[in-house]
Short mmCIF file of C-alpha atoms in Angstrom, two decimals:
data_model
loop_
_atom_site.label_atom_id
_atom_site.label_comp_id
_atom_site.label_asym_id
_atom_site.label_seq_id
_atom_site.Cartn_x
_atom_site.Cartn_y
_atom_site.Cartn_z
CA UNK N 79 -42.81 34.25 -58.67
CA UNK N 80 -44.64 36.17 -56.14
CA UNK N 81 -42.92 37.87 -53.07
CA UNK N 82 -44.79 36.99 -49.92
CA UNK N 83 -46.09 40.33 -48.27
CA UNK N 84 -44.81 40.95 -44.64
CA UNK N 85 -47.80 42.95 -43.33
CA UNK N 86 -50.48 40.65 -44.56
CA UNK N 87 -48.79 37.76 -42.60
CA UNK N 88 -50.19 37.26 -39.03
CA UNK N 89 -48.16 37.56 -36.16
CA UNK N 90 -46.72 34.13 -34.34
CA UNK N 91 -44.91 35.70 -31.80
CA UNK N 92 -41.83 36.65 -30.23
CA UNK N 93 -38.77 34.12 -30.46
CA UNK N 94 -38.20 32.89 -27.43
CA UNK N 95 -35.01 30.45 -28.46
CA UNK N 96 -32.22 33.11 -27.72
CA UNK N 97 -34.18 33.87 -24.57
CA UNK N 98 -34.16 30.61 -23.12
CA UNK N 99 -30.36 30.25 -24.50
CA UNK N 100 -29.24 32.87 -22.36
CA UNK N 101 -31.09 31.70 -19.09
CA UNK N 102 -30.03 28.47 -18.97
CA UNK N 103 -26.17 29.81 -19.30
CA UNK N 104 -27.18 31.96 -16.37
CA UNK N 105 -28.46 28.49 -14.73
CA UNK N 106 -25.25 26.75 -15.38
CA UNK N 107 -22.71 30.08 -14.54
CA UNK N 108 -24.34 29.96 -11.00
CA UNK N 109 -24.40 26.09 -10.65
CA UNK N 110 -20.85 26.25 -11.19
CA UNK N 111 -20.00 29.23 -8.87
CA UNK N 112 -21.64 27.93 -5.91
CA UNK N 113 -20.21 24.50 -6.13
CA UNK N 114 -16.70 26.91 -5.83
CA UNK N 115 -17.90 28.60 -3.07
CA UNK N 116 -19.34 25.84 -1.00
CA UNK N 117 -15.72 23.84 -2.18
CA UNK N 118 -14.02 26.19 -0.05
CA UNK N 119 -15.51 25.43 2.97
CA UNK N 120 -14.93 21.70 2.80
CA UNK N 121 -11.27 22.00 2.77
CA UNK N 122 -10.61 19.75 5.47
CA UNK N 123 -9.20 22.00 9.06
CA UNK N 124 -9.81 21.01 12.47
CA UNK N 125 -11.01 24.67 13.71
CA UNK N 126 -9.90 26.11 16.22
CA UNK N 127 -12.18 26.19 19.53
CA UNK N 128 -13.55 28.79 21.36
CA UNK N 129 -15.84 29.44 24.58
CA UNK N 130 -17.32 32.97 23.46
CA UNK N 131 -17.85 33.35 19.92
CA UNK N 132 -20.45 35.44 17.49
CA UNK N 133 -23.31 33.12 16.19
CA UNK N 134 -22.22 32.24 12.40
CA UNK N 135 -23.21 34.82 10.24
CA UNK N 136 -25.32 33.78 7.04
CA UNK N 137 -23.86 36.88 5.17
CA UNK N 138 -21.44 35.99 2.42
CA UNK N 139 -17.63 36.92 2.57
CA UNK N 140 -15.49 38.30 -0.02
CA UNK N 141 -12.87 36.18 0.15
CA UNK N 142 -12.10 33.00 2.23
CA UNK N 143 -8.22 31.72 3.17
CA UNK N 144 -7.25 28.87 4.40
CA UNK N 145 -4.78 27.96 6.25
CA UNK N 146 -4.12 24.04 6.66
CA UNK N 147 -2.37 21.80 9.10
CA UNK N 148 0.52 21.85 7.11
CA UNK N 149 0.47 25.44 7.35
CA UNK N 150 0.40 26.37 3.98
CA UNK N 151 -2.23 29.34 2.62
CA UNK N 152 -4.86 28.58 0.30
CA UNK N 153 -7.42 30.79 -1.82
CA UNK N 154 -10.06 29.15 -3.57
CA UNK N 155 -8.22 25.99 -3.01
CA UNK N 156 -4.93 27.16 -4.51
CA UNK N 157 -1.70 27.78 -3.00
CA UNK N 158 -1.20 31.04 -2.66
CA UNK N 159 2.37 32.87 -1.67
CA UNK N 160 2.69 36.18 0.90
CA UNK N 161 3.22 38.59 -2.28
CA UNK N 162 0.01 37.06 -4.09
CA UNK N 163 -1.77 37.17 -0.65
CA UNK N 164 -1.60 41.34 -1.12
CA UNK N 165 -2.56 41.08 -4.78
CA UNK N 166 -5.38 39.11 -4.23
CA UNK N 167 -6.78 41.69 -0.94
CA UNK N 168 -6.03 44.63 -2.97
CA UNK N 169 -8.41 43.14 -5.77
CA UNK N 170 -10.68 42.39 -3.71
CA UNK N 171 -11.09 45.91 -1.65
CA UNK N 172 -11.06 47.56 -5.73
CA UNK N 173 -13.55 45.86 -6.57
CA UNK N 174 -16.15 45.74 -3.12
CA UNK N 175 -14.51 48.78 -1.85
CA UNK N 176 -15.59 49.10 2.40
CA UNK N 177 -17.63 46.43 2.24
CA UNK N 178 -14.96 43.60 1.52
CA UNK N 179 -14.42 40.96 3.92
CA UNK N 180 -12.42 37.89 4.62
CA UNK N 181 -13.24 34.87 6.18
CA UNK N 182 -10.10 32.96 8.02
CA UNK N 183 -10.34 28.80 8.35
CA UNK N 184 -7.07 27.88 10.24
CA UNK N 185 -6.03 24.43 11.63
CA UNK N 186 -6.13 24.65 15.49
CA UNK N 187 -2.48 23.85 15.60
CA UNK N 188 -1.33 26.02 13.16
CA UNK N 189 0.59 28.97 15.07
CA UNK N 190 -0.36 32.66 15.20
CA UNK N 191 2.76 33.42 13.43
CA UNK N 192 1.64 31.80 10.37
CA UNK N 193 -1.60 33.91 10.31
CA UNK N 194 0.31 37.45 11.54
CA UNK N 195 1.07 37.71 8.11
CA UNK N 196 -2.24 37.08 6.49
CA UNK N 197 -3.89 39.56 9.13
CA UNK N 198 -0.97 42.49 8.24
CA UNK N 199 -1.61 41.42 4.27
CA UNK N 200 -5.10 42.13 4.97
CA UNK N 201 -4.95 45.66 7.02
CA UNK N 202 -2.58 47.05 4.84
CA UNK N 203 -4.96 46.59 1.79
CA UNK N 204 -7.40 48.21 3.49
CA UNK N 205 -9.66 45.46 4.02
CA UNK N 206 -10.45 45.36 7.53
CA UNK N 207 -13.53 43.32 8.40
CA UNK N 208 -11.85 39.92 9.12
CA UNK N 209 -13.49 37.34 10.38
CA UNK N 210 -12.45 34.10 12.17
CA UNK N 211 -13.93 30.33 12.12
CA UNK N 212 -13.98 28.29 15.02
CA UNK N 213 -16.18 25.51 16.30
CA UNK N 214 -17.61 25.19 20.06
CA UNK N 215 -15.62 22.80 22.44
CA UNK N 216 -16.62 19.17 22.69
CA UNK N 217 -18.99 18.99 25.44
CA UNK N 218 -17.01 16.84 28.22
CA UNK N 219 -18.49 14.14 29.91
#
């Protein structure tokens, strides 16, 4: 039986199967991570209002808490405790460093001494750009 010879055979080209494997698992990790992302936004709090506020920044945030009506905290959708709330900034700042920052969605009735401690969590981690949502006032009639 006669051995087929490698360098007479023409070329047919590169394989492109574990190419196209490996960018549509791309496709589907980022699918999936935006749909988390966006998730966290939809959490359903009646913002807080205010008359003078910075135009809503398109940049993306590190992390985003929640705090709901009920006035418990939330990361990613998941109840989170104080002790975990400093776990979770820490990790954040090691792994963004100075430019970590944290995006706060609070109910509009939830007191300021619920979100003291998320604020002192957050400067004592180091991570210091906080920002908070609100929405504009209703115009009155």
């Amino acid at each position: 039986m006669k051995i087929p010879d490698q360098q007479n055979r023409p070329f047919t080209g590169a394989n492109m199967t574990p190419m196209i494997d490996v960018v549509f698992l791309l496709i589907i990790f980022f699918l999936v991570s935006s749909h988390l992302a966006r998730q966290e936004a939809r959490l359903p709090v009646d913002l807080p209002t205010a008359k003078t506020h910075d135009p809503l920044s398109t940049a993306p945030v590190s992390l985003t808490v929640t705090v709901d009506a009920d006035q418990r905290v939330l990361v990613g959708g998941r109840l989170i405790g104080p002790t975990e709330l400093a776990t979770v900034f820490a990790q954040v700042v090691s792994e963004e460093g100075e430019s970590a920052s944290l995006r706060i969605r609070t109910d509009g009735a939830v007191p300021y001494r619920i979100i003291e401690p998320v604020l002192q969590a957050a400067a004592k981690s180091g991570l210091l750009d906080v920002k908070l949502a609100v929405q504009e006032p209703s115009p009155t009639s």
